[in-house]
Coordinates of C-alpha atoms and ligand atoms in Angstrom, one line a residue:
M1 CA 43.0 92.1 43.5
K2 CA 41.6 92.8 47.0
E3 CA 41.0 96.2 48.3
R4 CA 42.2 96.6 51.8
E5 CA 41.4 99.3 54.2
I6 CA 43.5 100.7 57.2
Q7 CA 41.6 102.5 59.9
I8 CA 43.3 105.0 62.2
R9 CA 41.8 106.1 65.4
F10 CA 42.1 109.4 67.2
N11 CA 40.1 111.5 69.7
E12 CA 39.2 115.1 69.3
L13 CA 39.1 117.1 72.4
K14 CA 38.3 120.6 73.4
H15 CA 40.8 122.5 75.6
E16 CA 38.6 122.3 78.5
E17 CA 38.5 118.5 78.2
L18 CA 42.4 118.4 78.8
N19 CA 43.4 117.2 82.2
A20 CA 45.8 119.3 84.4
D21 CA 48.8 117.2 83.4
D22 CA 48.0 117.6 79.5
K23 CA 47.5 121.3 80.0
H24 CA 50.9 121.5 81.7
L25 CA 52.6 119.7 79.0
M26 CA 50.8 122.0 76.5
E27 CA 52.1 125.1 78.3
L28 CA 55.6 123.7 78.3
A29 CA 55.3 123.0 74.5
I30 CA 54.0 126.6 74.0
N31 CA 57.0 127.9 76.0
A32 CA 59.5 125.8 73.9
A33 CA 57.9 127.2 70.7
K34 CA 58.7 130.7 71.9
N35 CA 62.4 129.8 71.8
A36 CA 62.3 128.3 68.4
Y37 CA 65.0 129.3 66.0
A38 CA 63.0 129.8 62.9
P39 CA 64.3 132.9 61.0
Y40 CA 63.7 131.3 57.6
S41 CA 60.2 130.0 57.9
N42 CA 59.0 131.9 60.9
F43 CA 57.0 128.8 61.6
R44 CA 57.6 128.2 65.4
V45 CA 57.0 124.7 66.7
G46 CA 57.3 123.4 70.3
A47 CA 57.3 119.9 71.5
A48 CA 57.1 118.7 75.1
V49 CA 57.8 115.0 75.9
L50 CA 56.6 113.3 79.1
L51 CA 58.8 110.5 80.3
D52 CA 57.6 107.5 82.4
D53 CA 59.1 108.9 85.7
G54 CA 57.4 112.4 85.1
T55 CA 60.3 114.1 83.7
I56 CA 59.4 116.5 80.9
V57 CA 61.8 117.4 78.2
S58 CA 60.9 120.1 75.6
G59 CA 62.4 121.2 72.3
N60 CA 61.6 123.6 69.3
N61 CA 62.6 123.7 65.7
Q62 CA 66.1 124.8 65.0
E63 CA 66.7 126.1 61.3
N64 CA 69.9 126.7 59.4
A65 CA 70.9 128.7 56.5
A66 CA 71.7 125.5 54.9
Y67 CA 68.2 124.4 55.1
P68 CA 68.3 120.6 55.5
S69 CA 70.7 121.1 58.4
G70 CA 67.9 122.3 60.6
L71 CA 65.7 120.0 62.7
C72 CA 62.0 119.7 63.7
A73 CA 60.8 120.5 67.2
E74 CA 59.7 116.9 67.8
R75 CA 63.1 115.4 66.9
V76 CA 65.0 118.0 68.9
A77 CA 62.9 117.1 72.0
L78 CA 62.9 113.2 71.4
F79 CA 66.5 113.1 70.6
Y80 CA 67.3 115.0 73.7
A81 CA 65.1 112.8 75.8
N82 CA 66.4 109.6 74.3
S83 CA 70.1 110.7 74.7
N84 CA 69.8 112.0 78.3
Y85 CA 67.2 109.6 79.7
P86 CA 67.9 106.4 77.8
D87 CA 66.3 104.3 80.6
N88 CA 63.0 106.2 80.5
S89 CA 60.3 105.4 78.1
V90 CA 58.4 108.2 76.4
E91 CA 54.7 108.4 77.4
C92 CA 53.5 111.4 75.5
I93 CA 54.5 114.0 73.1
T94 CA 52.6 117.4 72.7
I95 CA 53.1 119.5 69.7
V96 CA 52.1 123.1 69.1
V97 CA 52.8 125.9 66.5
I98 CA 52.4 129.5 67.7
D99 CA 52.0 132.7 65.8
S100 CA 53.8 136.0 66.0
D101 CA 51.7 136.9 69.0
D102 CA 52.8 133.7 70.7
K103 CA 49.2 132.3 70.4
I104 CA 48.4 128.7 69.3
I105 CA 47.5 128.8 65.5
P106 CA 44.0 127.8 64.4
H107 CA 45.3 125.2 62.0
L108 CA 46.1 121.6 63.2
V109 CA 49.8 120.8 62.4
S110 CA 50.7 117.1 62.1
P111 CA 54.3 116.0 62.4
C112 CA 56.4 115.4 59.3
G113 CA 57.3 112.0 58.0
S114 CA 60.7 112.0 59.5
C115 CA 59.4 112.9 62.9
R116 CA 56.7 110.2 62.6
Q117 CA 59.6 107.8 61.9
V118 CA 61.5 108.9 64.9
I119 CA 58.4 108.6 67.2
S120 CA 57.9 105.1 65.7
E121 CA 61.4 104.1 66.6
T122 CA 60.9 105.4 70.2
E123 CA 57.8 103.3 70.4
M124 CA 59.6 100.3 69.4
R125 CA 62.7 100.9 71.4
Y126 CA 60.7 101.2 74.7
E127 CA 57.9 98.7 73.5
K128 CA 55.4 101.3 74.7
R129 CA 52.8 103.3 72.8
I130 CA 53.3 107.0 72.8
R131 CA 50.3 109.3 73.1
I132 CA 50.4 112.2 70.7
L133 CA 48.7 115.3 71.2
L134 CA 48.4 117.8 68.3
V135 CA 47.2 121.1 69.7
S136 CA 45.3 123.8 67.7
E137 CA 43.6 126.9 68.9
D138 CA 40.3 125.2 69.4
I139 CA 40.8 121.5 69.3
I140 CA 43.2 118.8 70.2
M141 CA 43.8 115.6 68.2
E142 CA 44.9 112.8 70.5
F143 CA 46.5 109.6 69.2
N144 CA 47.2 106.7 71.4
S145 CA 50.0 105.4 69.1
I146 CA 52.2 106.5 66.4
Q147 CA 50.7 103.5 64.5
D148 CA 47.7 105.6 63.9
L149 CA 49.9 108.4 62.3
L150 CA 52.2 106.0 60.5
P151 CA 50.5 102.9 59.5
L152 CA 52.6 100.2 57.7
S153 CA 55.8 101.9 59.2
F154 CA 59.2 100.6 58.4
N155 CA 60.9 99.3 61.6
Q156 CA 63.6 97.1 63.0
K157 CA 61.4 94.0 62.5
D158 CA 61.6 94.6 58.7
L159 CA 65.4 94.5 59.1
L160 CA 65.3 91.2 61.0
A161 CA 62.9 89.7 58.5
R162 CA 65.4 89.5 55.7
Ligands
THU201 N1 58.5 121.8 61.7 C1 58.6 121.2 62.9 O1 59.4 121.7 63.8 N2 57.8 120.3 63.2 C2 56.7 119.9 62.4 O2 56.0 119.0 62.7 C3 56.5 120.4 61.0 C4 57.7 121.3 60.6 C5 59.6 122.8 61.4 C6 60.7 122.6 60.5 C7 61.0 124.0 59.9 O3 61.8 124.6 60.8 C8 59.6 124.7 59.9 O4 58.8 123.9 60.8 C9 59.0 124.8 58.6 O5 59.0 123.6 58.0

């Protein structure tokens, strides 16, 4: 047996270290979170997606009384972007969760497995790394690729490798 290790990389930033474009994207994610439809969890998530031509698309979580029929903010935003701007690659996705006072929560929230898989598919589709910013009240985690959040992912190359 050989023990192997996988390293992931990310940067930890303070809010004052964000540049103006990143701050703008974060504000749009916060605004999106305010419109979340989350009557069951009261967990309001917003995602803002920056495309390669500067277009920004945002989304929020949409819940349903039939729980599995809901969808996370990240996938709402990415599916909207990919369906309406199929020729534009995704450069960055910023994700925030807000509390009942519309403030960013102190805890860092990381995307669920299904959202990671969709971000991974989008990276593969456009052959371009996606920056991922996870925003909490005090710090921001910056990943330069979904590979750092979803190592050893299943992707189209696995289907072709049969
Ligand atoms: N949720 C998101 O929108 N994004 C995440 O990254 C984690 C979870 C939503 C799904 C559900 O509406 C609520 O948060 C609680 O899980």
